[in-house]
mmCIF file of C-alpha atoms in Angstrom:
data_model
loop_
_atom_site.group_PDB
_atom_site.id
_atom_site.type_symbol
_atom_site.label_atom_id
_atom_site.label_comp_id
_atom_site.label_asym_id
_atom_site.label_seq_id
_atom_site.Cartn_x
_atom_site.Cartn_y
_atom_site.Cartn_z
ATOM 1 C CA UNK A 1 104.906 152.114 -83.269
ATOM 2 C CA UNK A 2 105.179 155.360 -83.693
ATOM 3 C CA UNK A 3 101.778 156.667 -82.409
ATOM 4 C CA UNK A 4 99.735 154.157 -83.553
ATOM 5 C CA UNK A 5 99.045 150.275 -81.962
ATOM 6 C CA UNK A 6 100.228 146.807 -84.224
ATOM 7 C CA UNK A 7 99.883 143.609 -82.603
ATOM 8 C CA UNK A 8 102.757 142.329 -80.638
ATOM 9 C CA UNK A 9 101.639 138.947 -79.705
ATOM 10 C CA UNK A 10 99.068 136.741 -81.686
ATOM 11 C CA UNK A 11 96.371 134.514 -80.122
ATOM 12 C CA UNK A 12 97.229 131.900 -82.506
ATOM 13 C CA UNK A 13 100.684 129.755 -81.722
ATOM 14 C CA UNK A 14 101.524 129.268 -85.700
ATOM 15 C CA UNK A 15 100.905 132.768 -85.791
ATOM 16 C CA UNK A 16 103.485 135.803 -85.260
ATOM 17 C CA UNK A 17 102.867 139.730 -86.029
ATOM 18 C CA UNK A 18 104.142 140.743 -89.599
ATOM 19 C CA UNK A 19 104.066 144.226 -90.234
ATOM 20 C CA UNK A 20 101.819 144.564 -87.393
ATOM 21 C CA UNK A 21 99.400 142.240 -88.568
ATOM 22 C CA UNK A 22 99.233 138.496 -86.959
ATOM 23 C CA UNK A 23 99.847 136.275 -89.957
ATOM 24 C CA UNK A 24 99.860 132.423 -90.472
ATOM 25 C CA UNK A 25 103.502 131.055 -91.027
ATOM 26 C CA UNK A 26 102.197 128.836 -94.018
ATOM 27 C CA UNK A 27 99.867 131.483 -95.464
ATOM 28 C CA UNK A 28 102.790 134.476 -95.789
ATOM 29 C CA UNK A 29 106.261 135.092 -97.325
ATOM 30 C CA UNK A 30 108.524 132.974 -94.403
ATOM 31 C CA UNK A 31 109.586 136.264 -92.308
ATOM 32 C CA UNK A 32 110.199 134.468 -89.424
ATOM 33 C CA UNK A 33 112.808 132.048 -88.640
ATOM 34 C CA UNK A 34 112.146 131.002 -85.163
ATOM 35 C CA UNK A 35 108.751 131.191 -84.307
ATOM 36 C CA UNK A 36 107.635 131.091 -80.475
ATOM 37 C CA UNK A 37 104.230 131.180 -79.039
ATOM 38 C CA UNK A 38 102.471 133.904 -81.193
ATOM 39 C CA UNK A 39 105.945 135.659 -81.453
ATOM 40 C CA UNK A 40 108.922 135.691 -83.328
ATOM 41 C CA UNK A 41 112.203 135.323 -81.532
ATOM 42 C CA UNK A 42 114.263 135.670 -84.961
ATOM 43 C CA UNK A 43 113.092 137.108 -88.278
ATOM 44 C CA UNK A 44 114.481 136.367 -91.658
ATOM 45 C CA UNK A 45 117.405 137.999 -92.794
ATOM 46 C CA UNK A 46 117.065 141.797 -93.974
ATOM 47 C CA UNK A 47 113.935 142.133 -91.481
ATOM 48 C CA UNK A 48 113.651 144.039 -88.361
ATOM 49 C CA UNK A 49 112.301 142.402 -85.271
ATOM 50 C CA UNK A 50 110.542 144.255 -82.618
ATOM 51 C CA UNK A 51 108.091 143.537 -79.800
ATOM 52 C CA UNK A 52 107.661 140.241 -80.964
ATOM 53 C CA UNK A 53 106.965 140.720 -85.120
ATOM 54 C CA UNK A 54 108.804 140.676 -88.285
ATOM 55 C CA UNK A 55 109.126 144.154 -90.201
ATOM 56 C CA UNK A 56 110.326 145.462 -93.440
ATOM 57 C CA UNK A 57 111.986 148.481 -93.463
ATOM 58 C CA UNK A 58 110.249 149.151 -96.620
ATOM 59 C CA UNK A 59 106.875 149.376 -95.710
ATOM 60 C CA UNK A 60 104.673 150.800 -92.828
ATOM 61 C CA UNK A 61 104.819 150.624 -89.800
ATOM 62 C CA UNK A 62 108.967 149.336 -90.406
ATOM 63 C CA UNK A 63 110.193 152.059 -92.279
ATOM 64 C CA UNK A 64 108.991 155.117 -89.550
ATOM 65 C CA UNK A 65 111.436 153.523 -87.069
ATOM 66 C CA UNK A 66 114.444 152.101 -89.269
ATOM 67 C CA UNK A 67 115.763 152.982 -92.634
ATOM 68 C CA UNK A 68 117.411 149.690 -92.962
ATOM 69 C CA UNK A 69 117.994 146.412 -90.808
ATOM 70 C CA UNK A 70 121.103 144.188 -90.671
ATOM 71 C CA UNK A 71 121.532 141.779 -92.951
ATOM 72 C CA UNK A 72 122.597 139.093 -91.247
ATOM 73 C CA UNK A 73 120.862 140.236 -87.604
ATOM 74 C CA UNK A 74 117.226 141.420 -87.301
ATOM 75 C CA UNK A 75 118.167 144.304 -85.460
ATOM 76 C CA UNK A 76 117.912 147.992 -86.800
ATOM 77 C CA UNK A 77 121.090 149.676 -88.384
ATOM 78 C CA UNK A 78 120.063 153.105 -89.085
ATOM 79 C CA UNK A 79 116.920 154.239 -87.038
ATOM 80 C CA UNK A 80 114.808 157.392 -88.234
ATOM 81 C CA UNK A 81 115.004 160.360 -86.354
ATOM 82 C CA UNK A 82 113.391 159.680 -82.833
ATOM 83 C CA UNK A 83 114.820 156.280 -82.381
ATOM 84 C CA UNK A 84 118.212 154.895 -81.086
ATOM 85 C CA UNK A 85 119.866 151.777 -81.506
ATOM 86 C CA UNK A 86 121.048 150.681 -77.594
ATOM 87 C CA UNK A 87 122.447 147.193 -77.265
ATOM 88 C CA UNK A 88 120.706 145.791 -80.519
ATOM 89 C CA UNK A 89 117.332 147.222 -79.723
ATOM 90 C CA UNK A 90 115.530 150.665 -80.752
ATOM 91 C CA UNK A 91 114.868 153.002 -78.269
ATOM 92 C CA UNK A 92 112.040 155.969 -78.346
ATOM 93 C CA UNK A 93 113.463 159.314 -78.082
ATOM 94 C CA UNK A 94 111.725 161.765 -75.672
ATOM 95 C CA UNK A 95 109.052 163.760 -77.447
ATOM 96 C CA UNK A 96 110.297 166.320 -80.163
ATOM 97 C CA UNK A 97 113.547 164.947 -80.032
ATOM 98 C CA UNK A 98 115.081 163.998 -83.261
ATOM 99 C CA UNK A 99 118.448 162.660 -81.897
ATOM 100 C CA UNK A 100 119.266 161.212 -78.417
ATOM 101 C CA UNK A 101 121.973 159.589 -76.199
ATOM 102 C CA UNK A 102 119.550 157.494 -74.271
ATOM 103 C CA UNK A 103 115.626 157.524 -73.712
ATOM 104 C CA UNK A 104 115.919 160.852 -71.630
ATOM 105 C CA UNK A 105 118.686 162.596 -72.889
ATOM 106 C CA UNK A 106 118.274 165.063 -76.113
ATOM 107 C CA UNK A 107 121.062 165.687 -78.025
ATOM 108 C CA UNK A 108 119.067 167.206 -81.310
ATOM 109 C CA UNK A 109 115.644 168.545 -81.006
ATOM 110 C CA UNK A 110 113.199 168.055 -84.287
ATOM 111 C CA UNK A 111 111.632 171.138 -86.137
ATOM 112 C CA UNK A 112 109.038 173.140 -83.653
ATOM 113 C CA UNK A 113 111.069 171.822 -80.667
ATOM 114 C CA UNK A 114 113.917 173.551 -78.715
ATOM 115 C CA UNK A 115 116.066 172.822 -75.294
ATOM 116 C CA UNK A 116 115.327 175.117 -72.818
ATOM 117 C CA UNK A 117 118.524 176.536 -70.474
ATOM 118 C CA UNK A 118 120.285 172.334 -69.420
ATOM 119 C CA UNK A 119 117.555 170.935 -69.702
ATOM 120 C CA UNK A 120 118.427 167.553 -71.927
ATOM 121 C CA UNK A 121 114.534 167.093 -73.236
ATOM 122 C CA UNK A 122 112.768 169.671 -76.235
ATOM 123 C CA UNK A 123 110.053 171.811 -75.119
ATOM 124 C CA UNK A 124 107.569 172.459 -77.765
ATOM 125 C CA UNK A 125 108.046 176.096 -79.373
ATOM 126 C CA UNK A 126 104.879 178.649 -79.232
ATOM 127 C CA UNK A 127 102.986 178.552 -81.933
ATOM 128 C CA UNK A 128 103.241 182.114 -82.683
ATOM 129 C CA UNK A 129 107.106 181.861 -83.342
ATOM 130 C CA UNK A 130 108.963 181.661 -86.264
ATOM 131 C CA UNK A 131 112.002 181.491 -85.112
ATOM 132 C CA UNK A 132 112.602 179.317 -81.486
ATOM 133 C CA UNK A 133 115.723 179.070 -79.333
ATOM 134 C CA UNK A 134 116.416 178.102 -75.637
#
């Protein structure tokens, strides 16, 4: 999630990831509501499931990929710049791209990041530039 690696699957079978972390579903706050074999298949309300955890979209890792789940769904309404929402799940935007219309195509590039001629992905800017267009 967003550079860095969180557990997706847990070893244990009362087990499913929570914020990353593999965490007993007696020991924690009940995130998930339907737990499978070291997964989640459906988090509590509020929460945002992905790759097989439960996330709050308050706290680390959650909140650099959604601002805010669904309430009654645990699927992301409003993803942070870089991410997508395509048929309920979130989708990684090419590199330096803030907005995008799939996986591939661009539509925004982020700061230090500009289209080049078509092209539909961000090319990094030169360092020496203050100032970069396409």
């Amino acid at each position: 999630i967003d550079g860095a690696s969180y557990c997706s699957e847990c070893d244990t079978q009362n087990e499913h990831p929570q914020n990353g972390v593999c965490a007993a579903t007696n020991r924690r706050t009940m995130t998930c509501n339907n737990l499978g074999s070291g997964v989640c298949n459906t988090c509590a309300n509020g929460l945002l499931r992905m790759n097989g955890g439960c996330y709050e979209t308050t706290k680390f890792p959650g909140k650099s990929v959604c601002e805010g789940a669904n309430a009654d769904a645990d699927t992301c309404k409003t993803p942070t710049p870089g991410y997508k929402v395509e048929a309920g799940k979130l989708v990684t935007c090419s590199k330096g791209c803030d907005t995008c219309s799939d996986a591939t195509i661009c539509t925004k590039c982020g700061d230090g990041y500009t289209k080049i001629g078509s092209s539909q992905t961000c090319t990094k800017c030169d360092a020496s530039c203050e100032t970069c267009n396409g």
